[in-house]
C-alpha cells in the first residue's frame, strides 16, 4: 500500500455532509488523486461497499467518494428509485465538491444512474465504470425470479448475500462472500441507516420485466459517445445478466467488458483487488 492510501481507509472514513438544493447529501472520501464517484446499488448505502475494493481503488491513485442517495441512509430529501431523478445526486455532488471532471462509477441500480448522468452531464465525466448493471433497452436475457424473491427479504443473512451477489454453486465464491461480509462488518460506528424495507419493496415489483431500463436516449448516447466505458460483471448475474452487454458488441464504440468466472452480481466484492486494478488500468490507458 502506498504512503498516500495508507492514511485513508474505507472502514474508518469519516462521514461528511454538504448542503445542496435544499437537502443534505452524506458522503465519504478516501485517497487522493483523480476523483472517482461511486453510485450504489438497490437498497444500498455507503456501508454496502466492500472496504477492500474501495481501499484498492485508493491504492490505484483515486480519490474515492461514496454517498447516500437523497432521503436514504444519512442523506435528507425526497427518496426515489427512478434513475432519471436519482441522477441529480451525483451531478449535484460533483458541483458541490468542485470535483471537476470525474470518473463516474455505478453498481447495479447505480450503474443505471451513471449511464443517465453520462447522457445529461457528459461534460463532467471522463470515464464510466459500470459494475453488475444493465444497458438500456430490450434484454436478451432477463433477470431471474430468484432475485425478486430474495431482494425483498428484510434482513440479509449470508445465504441471501450469496444468492444476490455471488455464485452459490461455487465453493470459492461462497468463501469470498463470507470474507467480504466480514470486511463490511468491520465498520461499527457512524454507519448509515439501512434503506427502509417498505420503500424498497414498493420500488422493485414482483418479477422480471423487459426492458428494465427503457431509456432509448441513453442508449443512443452510449452508441455515439467518445467517453471510455468499462463494465465489470460476473458470469452468472441473476439480476442484470452480463449477456445483455455482449449482445451490444460492435454497437458501443468505447465499451470494454471484463467478466469474472464463478461470480455473480457483486464481482468487485469477490475479486476486490483485481477489480480495483482493472479500473485503474482502464482509466490510465484510455482517455
PDB file of N, CA and C in Angstrom, residues 105-168:
ATOM      1  N   UNK A 105     -18.657   5.998 -11.406  1.00  0.00           N
ATOM      2  CA  UNK A 105     -18.921   4.576 -11.313  1.00  0.00           C
ATOM      3  C   UNK A 105     -20.309   4.309 -10.783  1.00  0.00           C
ATOM      4  N   UNK A 106     -20.836   3.135 -11.093  1.00  0.00           N
ATOM      5  CA  UNK A 106     -22.147   2.758 -10.583  1.00  0.00           C
ATOM      6  C   UNK A 106     -22.307   1.260 -10.548  1.00  0.00           C
ATOM      7  N   UNK A 107     -22.843   0.781  -9.431  1.00  0.00           N
ATOM      8  CA  UNK A 107     -23.094  -0.649  -9.246  1.00  0.00           C
ATOM      9  C   UNK A 107     -24.597  -0.906  -9.311  1.00  0.00           C
ATOM     10  N   UNK A 108     -25.023  -1.822 -10.175  1.00  0.00           N
ATOM     11  CA  UNK A 108     -26.417  -2.241 -10.260  1.00  0.00           C
ATOM     12  C   UNK A 108     -27.321  -1.047 -10.600  1.00  0.00           C
ATOM     13  N   UNK A 109     -28.277  -0.723  -9.740  1.00  0.00           N
ATOM     14  CA  UNK A 109     -29.125   0.456  -9.951  1.00  0.00           C
ATOM     15  C   UNK A 109     -28.258   1.699 -10.133  1.00  0.00           C
ATOM     16  N   UNK A 110     -27.162   1.780  -9.391  1.00  0.00           N
ATOM     17  CA  UNK A 110     -26.253   2.916  -9.533  1.00  0.00           C
ATOM     18  C   UNK A 110     -25.629   2.999 -10.913  1.00  0.00           C
ATOM     19  N   UNK A 111     -25.493   1.853 -11.579  1.00  0.00           N
ATOM     20  CA  UNK A 111     -24.985   1.870 -12.948  1.00  0.00           C
ATOM     21  C   UNK A 111     -25.974   2.472 -13.916  1.00  0.00           C
ATOM     22  N   UNK A 112     -27.271   2.274 -13.663  1.00  0.00           N
ATOM     23  CA  UNK A 112     -28.286   2.936 -14.485  1.00  0.00           C
ATOM     24  C   UNK A 112     -28.205   4.444 -14.283  1.00  0.00           C
ATOM     25  N   UNK A 113     -28.033   4.863 -13.029  1.00  0.00           N
ATOM     26  CA  UNK A 113     -27.895   6.289 -12.714  1.00  0.00           C
ATOM     27  C   UNK A 113     -26.680   6.870 -13.428  1.00  0.00           C
ATOM     28  N   UNK A 114     -25.568   6.142 -13.403  1.00  0.00           N
ATOM     29  CA  UNK A 114     -24.340   6.630 -14.032  1.00  0.00           C
ATOM     30  C   UNK A 114     -24.523   6.794 -15.537  1.00  0.00           C
ATOM     31  N   UNK A 115     -25.254   5.874 -16.158  1.00  0.00           N
ATOM     32  CA  UNK A 115     -25.489   5.994 -17.603  1.00  0.00           C
ATOM     33  C   UNK A 115     -26.345   7.214 -17.923  1.00  0.00           C
ATOM     34  N   UNK A 116     -27.352   7.477 -17.100  1.00  0.00           N
ATOM     35  CA  UNK A 116     -28.160   8.679 -17.300  1.00  0.00           C
ATOM     36  C   UNK A 116     -27.296   9.922 -17.134  1.00  0.00           C
ATOM     37  N   UNK A 117     -26.401   9.895 -16.143  1.00  0.00           N
ATOM     38  CA  UNK A 117     -25.519  11.046 -15.916  1.00  0.00           C
ATOM     39  C   UNK A 117     -24.652  11.319 -17.141  1.00  0.00           C
ATOM     40  N   UNK A 118     -24.157  10.270 -17.775  1.00  0.00           N
ATOM     41  CA  UNK A 118     -23.361  10.468 -18.983  1.00  0.00           C
ATOM     42  C   UNK A 118     -24.184  11.153 -20.060  1.00  0.00           C
ATOM     43  N   UNK A 119     -25.474  10.799 -20.129  1.00  0.00           N
ATOM     44  CA  UNK A 119     -26.342  11.371 -21.156  1.00  0.00           C
ATOM     45  C   UNK A 119     -26.666  12.830 -20.901  1.00  0.00           C
ATOM     46  N   UNK A 120     -26.814  13.219 -19.628  1.00  0.00           N
ATOM     47  CA  UNK A 120     -27.271  14.579 -19.325  1.00  0.00           C
ATOM     48  C   UNK A 120     -26.149  15.501 -18.851  1.00  0.00           C
ATOM     49  N   UNK A 121     -25.016  14.943 -18.459  1.00  0.00           N
ATOM     50  CA  UNK A 121     -23.917  15.779 -17.944  1.00  0.00           C
ATOM     51  C   UNK A 121     -22.573  15.186 -18.343  1.00  0.00           C
ATOM     52  N   UNK A 122     -22.486  14.758 -19.598  1.00  0.00           N
ATOM     53  CA  UNK A 122     -21.280  14.102 -20.068  1.00  0.00           C
ATOM     54  C   UNK A 122     -20.030  14.950 -19.987  1.00  0.00           C
ATOM     55  N   UNK A 123     -20.203  16.267 -19.997  1.00  0.00           N
ATOM     56  CA  UNK A 123     -19.033  17.153 -19.939  1.00  0.00           C
ATOM     57  C   UNK A 123     -18.330  17.078 -18.593  1.00  0.00           C
ATOM     58  N   UNK A 124     -19.006  16.561 -17.579  1.00  0.00           N
ATOM     59  CA  UNK A 124     -18.414  16.430 -16.244  1.00  0.00           C
ATOM     60  C   UNK A 124     -17.708  15.094 -16.038  1.00  0.00           C
ATOM     61  N   UNK A 125     -17.827  14.174 -17.001  1.00  0.00           N
ATOM     62  CA  UNK A 125     -17.401  12.791 -16.813  1.00  0.00           C
ATOM     63  C   UNK A 125     -16.304  12.437 -17.812  1.00  0.00           C
ATOM     64  N   UNK A 126     -15.206  11.880 -17.322  1.00  0.00           N
ATOM     65  CA  UNK A 126     -14.125  11.460 -18.219  1.00  0.00           C
ATOM     66  C   UNK A 126     -14.247   9.993 -18.604  1.00  0.00           C
ATOM     67  N   UNK A 127     -14.688   9.156 -17.657  1.00  0.00           N
ATOM     68  CA  UNK A 127     -14.835   7.715 -17.869  1.00  0.00           C
ATOM     69  C   UNK A 127     -16.066   7.234 -17.122  1.00  0.00           C
ATOM     70  N   UNK A 128     -16.632   6.140 -17.623  1.00  0.00           N
ATOM     71  CA  UNK A 128     -17.750   5.493 -16.944  1.00  0.00           C
ATOM     72  C   UNK A 128     -17.311   4.089 -16.543  1.00  0.00           C
ATOM     73  N   UNK A 129     -17.455   3.776 -15.251  1.00  0.00           N
ATOM     74  CA  UNK A 129     -17.122   2.451 -14.728  1.00  0.00           C
ATOM     75  C   UNK A 129     -18.409   1.822 -14.202  1.00  0.00           C
ATOM     76  N   UNK A 130     -18.894   0.814 -14.884  1.00  0.00           N
ATOM     77  CA  UNK A 130     -20.153   0.168 -14.546  1.00  0.00           C
ATOM     78  C   UNK A 130     -19.892  -1.221 -13.967  1.00  0.00           C
ATOM     79  N   UNK A 131     -20.643  -1.579 -12.929  1.00  0.00           N
ATOM     80  CA  UNK A 131     -20.447  -2.859 -12.250  1.00  0.00           C
ATOM     81  C   UNK A 131     -21.800  -3.551 -12.102  1.00  0.00           C
ATOM     82  N   UNK A 132     -21.915  -4.752 -12.603  1.00  0.00           N
ATOM     83  CA  UNK A 132     -23.120  -5.541 -12.415  1.00  0.00           C
ATOM     84  C   UNK A 132     -24.394  -4.783 -12.724  1.00  0.00           C
ATOM     85  N   UNK A 133     -24.418  -4.124 -13.867  1.00  0.00           N
ATOM     86  CA  UNK A 133     -25.587  -3.322 -14.222  1.00  0.00           C
ATOM     87  C   UNK A 133     -26.087  -3.720 -15.601  1.00  0.00           C
ATOM     88  N   UNK A 134     -27.020  -2.958 -16.135  1.00  0.00           N
ATOM     89  CA  UNK A 134     -27.691  -3.340 -17.380  1.00  0.00           C
ATOM     90  C   UNK A 134     -27.639  -2.199 -18.381  1.00  0.00           C
ATOM     91  N   UNK A 135     -27.497  -2.502 -19.650  1.00  0.00           N
ATOM     92  CA  UNK A 135     -27.610  -1.446 -20.649  1.00  0.00           C
ATOM     93  C   UNK A 135     -29.077  -1.075 -20.870  1.00  0.00           C
ATOM     94  N   UNK A 136     -29.337   0.044 -21.508  1.00  0.00           N
ATOM     95  CA  UNK A 136     -30.724   0.413 -21.817  1.00  0.00           C
ATOM     96  C   UNK A 136     -31.313  -0.499 -22.889  1.00  0.00           C
ATOM     97  N   UNK A 137     -32.620  -0.607 -22.848  1.00  0.00           N
ATOM     98  CA  UNK A 137     -33.306  -1.298 -23.926  1.00  0.00           C
ATOM     99  C   UNK A 137     -33.644  -2.750 -23.634  1.00  0.00           C
ATOM    100  N   UNK A 138     -34.069  -3.445 -24.683  1.00  0.00           N
ATOM    101  CA  UNK A 138     -34.520  -4.830 -24.567  1.00  0.00           C
ATOM    102  C   UNK A 138     -33.398  -5.725 -24.071  1.00  0.00           C
ATOM    103  N   UNK A 139     -33.733  -6.653 -23.191  1.00  0.00           N
ATOM    104  CA  UNK A 139     -32.761  -7.578 -22.625  1.00  0.00           C
ATOM    105  C   UNK A 139     -32.827  -8.903 -23.371  1.00  0.00           C
ATOM    106  N   UNK A 140     -31.681  -9.404 -23.840  1.00  0.00           N
ATOM    107  CA  UNK A 140     -31.661 -10.719 -24.470  1.00  0.00           C
ATOM    108  C   UNK A 140     -31.755 -11.815 -23.417  1.00  0.00           C
ATOM    109  N   UNK A 141     -31.380 -11.487 -22.182  1.00  0.00           N
ATOM    110  CA  UNK A 141     -31.512 -12.417 -21.071  1.00  0.00           C
ATOM    111  C   UNK A 141     -32.043 -11.634 -19.873  1.00  0.00           C
ATOM    112  N   UNK A 142     -33.258 -11.885 -19.416  1.00  0.00           N
ATOM    113  CA  UNK A 142     -33.838 -11.107 -18.318  1.00  0.00           C
ATOM    114  C   UNK A 142     -33.325 -11.559 -16.956  1.00  0.00           C
ATOM    115  N   UNK A 143     -33.685 -10.799 -15.940  1.00  0.00           N
ATOM    116  CA  UNK A 143     -33.389 -11.166 -14.563  1.00  0.00           C
ATOM    117  C   UNK A 143     -34.095 -12.470 -14.212  1.00  0.00           C
ATOM    118  N   UNK A 144     -33.602 -13.109 -13.129  1.00  0.00           N
ATOM    119  CA  UNK A 144     -34.219 -14.336 -12.654  1.00  0.00           C
ATOM    120  C   UNK A 144     -35.210 -14.028 -11.530  1.00  0.00           C
ATOM    121  N   UNK A 145     -36.270 -14.816 -11.459  1.00  0.00           N
ATOM    122  CA  UNK A 145     -37.267 -14.631 -10.406  1.00  0.00           C
ATOM    123  C   UNK A 145     -36.634 -14.724  -9.023  1.00  0.00           C
ATOM    124  N   UNK A 146     -35.582 -15.507  -8.890  1.00  0.00           N
ATOM    125  CA  UNK A 146     -34.901 -15.676  -7.607  1.00  0.00           C
ATOM    126  C   UNK A 146     -34.455 -14.342  -7.026  1.00  0.00           C
ATOM    127  N   UNK A 147     -34.058 -13.424  -7.886  1.00  0.00           N
ATOM    128  CA  UNK A 147     -33.670 -12.099  -7.395  1.00  0.00           C
ATOM    129  C   UNK A 147     -34.834 -11.403  -6.712  1.00  0.00           C
ATOM    130  N   UNK A 148     -35.985 -11.386  -7.379  1.00  0.00           N
ATOM    131  CA  UNK A 148     -37.143 -10.677  -6.836  1.00  0.00           C
ATOM    132  C   UNK A 148     -37.632 -11.318  -5.538  1.00  0.00           C
ATOM    133  N   UNK A 149     -37.520 -12.630  -5.455  1.00  0.00           N
ATOM    134  CA  UNK A 149     -37.946 -13.328  -4.244  1.00  0.00           C
ATOM    135  C   UNK A 149     -36.996 -13.059  -3.079  1.00  0.00           C
ATOM    136  N   UNK A 150     -35.719 -12.849  -3.385  1.00  0.00           N
ATOM    137  CA  UNK A 150     -34.705 -12.691  -2.337  1.00  0.00           C
ATOM    138  C   UNK A 150     -34.508 -11.233  -1.937  1.00  0.00           C
ATOM    139  N   UNK A 151     -34.612 -10.331  -2.895  1.00  0.00           N
ATOM    140  CA  UNK A 151     -34.289  -8.925  -2.632  1.00  0.00           C
ATOM    141  C   UNK A 151     -35.264  -8.245  -1.689  1.00  0.00           C
ATOM    142  N   UNK A 152     -36.442  -8.836  -1.481  1.00  0.00           N
ATOM    143  CA  UNK A 152     -37.437  -8.223  -0.602  1.00  0.00           C
ATOM    144  C   UNK A 152     -37.357  -8.739   0.833  1.00  0.00           C
ATOM    145  N   UNK A 153     -36.423  -9.645   1.105  1.00  0.00           N
ATOM    146  CA  UNK A 153     -36.209 -10.120   2.475  1.00  0.00           C
ATOM    147  C   UNK A 153     -35.620  -8.976   3.288  1.00  0.00           C
ATOM    148  N   UNK A 154     -36.187  -8.725   4.457  1.00  0.00           N
ATOM    149  CA  UNK A 154     -35.795  -7.518   5.191  1.00  0.00           C
ATOM    150  C   UNK A 154     -34.351  -7.546   5.662  1.00  0.00           C
ATOM    151  N   UNK A 155     -33.915  -8.641   6.245  1.00  0.00           N
ATOM    152  CA  UNK A 155     -32.551  -8.719   6.787  1.00  0.00           C
ATOM    153  C   UNK A 155     -31.799  -9.824   6.058  1.00  0.00           C
ATOM    154  N   UNK A 156     -30.787  -9.444   5.286  1.00  0.00           N
ATOM    155  CA  UNK A 156     -29.995 -10.420   4.554  1.00  0.00           C
ATOM    156  C   UNK A 156     -29.074 -11.181   5.505  1.00  0.00           C
ATOM    157  N   UNK A 157     -29.149 -12.507   5.477  1.00  0.00           N
ATOM    158  CA  UNK A 157     -28.135 -13.347   6.096  1.00  0.00           C
ATOM    159  C   UNK A 157     -27.100 -13.679   5.021  1.00  0.00           C
ATOM    160  N   UNK A 158     -26.066 -14.415   5.405  1.00  0.00           N
ATOM    161  CA  UNK A 158     -25.027 -14.749   4.435  1.00  0.00           C
ATOM    162  C   UNK A 158     -25.606 -15.523   3.257  1.00  0.00           C
ATOM    163  N   UNK A 159     -26.605 -16.363   3.510  1.00  0.00           N
ATOM    164  CA  UNK A 159     -27.225 -17.124   2.424  1.00  0.00           C
ATOM    165  C   UNK A 159     -27.801 -16.197   1.363  1.00  0.00           C
ATOM    166  N   UNK A 160     -28.493 -15.144   1.791  1.00  0.00           N
ATOM    167  CA  UNK A 160     -29.066 -14.191   0.828  1.00  0.00           C
ATOM    168  C   UNK A 160     -27.976 -13.400   0.116  1.00  0.00           C
ATOM    169  N   UNK A 161     -26.907 -13.052   0.832  1.00  0.00           N
ATOM    170  CA  UNK A 161     -25.776 -12.359   0.203  1.00  0.00           C
ATOM    171  C   UNK A 161     -25.185 -13.229  -0.913  1.00  0.00           C
ATOM    172  N   UNK A 162     -25.052 -14.524  -0.638  1.00  0.00           N
ATOM    173  CA  UNK A 162     -24.513 -15.437  -1.645  1.00  0.00           C
ATOM    174  C   UNK A 162     -25.412 -15.472  -2.876  1.00  0.00           C
ATOM    175  N   UNK A 163     -26.707 -15.544  -2.662  1.00  0.00           N
ATOM    176  CA  UNK A 163     -27.648 -15.622  -3.783  1.00  0.00           C
ATOM    177  C   UNK A 163     -27.632 -14.342  -4.610  1.00  0.00           C
ATOM    178  N   UNK A 164     -27.652 -13.210  -3.938  1.00  0.00           N
ATOM    179  CA  UNK A 164     -27.792 -11.939  -4.638  1.00  0.00           C
ATOM    180  C   UNK A 164     -26.504 -11.480  -5.307  1.00  0.00           C
ATOM    181  N   UNK A 165     -25.364 -11.684  -4.666  1.00  0.00           N
ATOM    182  CA  UNK A 165     -24.147 -11.019  -5.126  1.00  0.00           C
ATOM    183  C   UNK A 165     -22.999 -11.953  -5.499  1.00  0.00           C
ATOM    184  N   UNK A 166     -23.166 -13.257  -5.263  1.00  0.00           N
ATOM    185  CA  UNK A 166     -22.082 -14.205  -5.541  1.00  0.00           C
ATOM    186  C   UNK A 166     -22.640 -15.375  -6.354  1.00  0.00           C
ATOM    187  N   UNK A 167     -21.923 -16.478  -6.386  1.00  0.00           N
ATOM    188  CA  UNK A 167     -22.367 -17.674  -7.106  1.00  0.00           C
ATOM    189  C   UNK A 167     -22.448 -18.829  -6.104  1.00  0.00           C
ATOM    190  N   UNK A 168     -23.641 -19.112  -5.593  1.00  0.00           N
ATOM    191  CA  UNK A 168     -23.779 -20.122  -4.543  1.00  0.00           C
ATOM    192  C   UNK A 168     -23.277 -21.512  -4.941  1.00  0.00           C
TER     193      UNK A 168
END
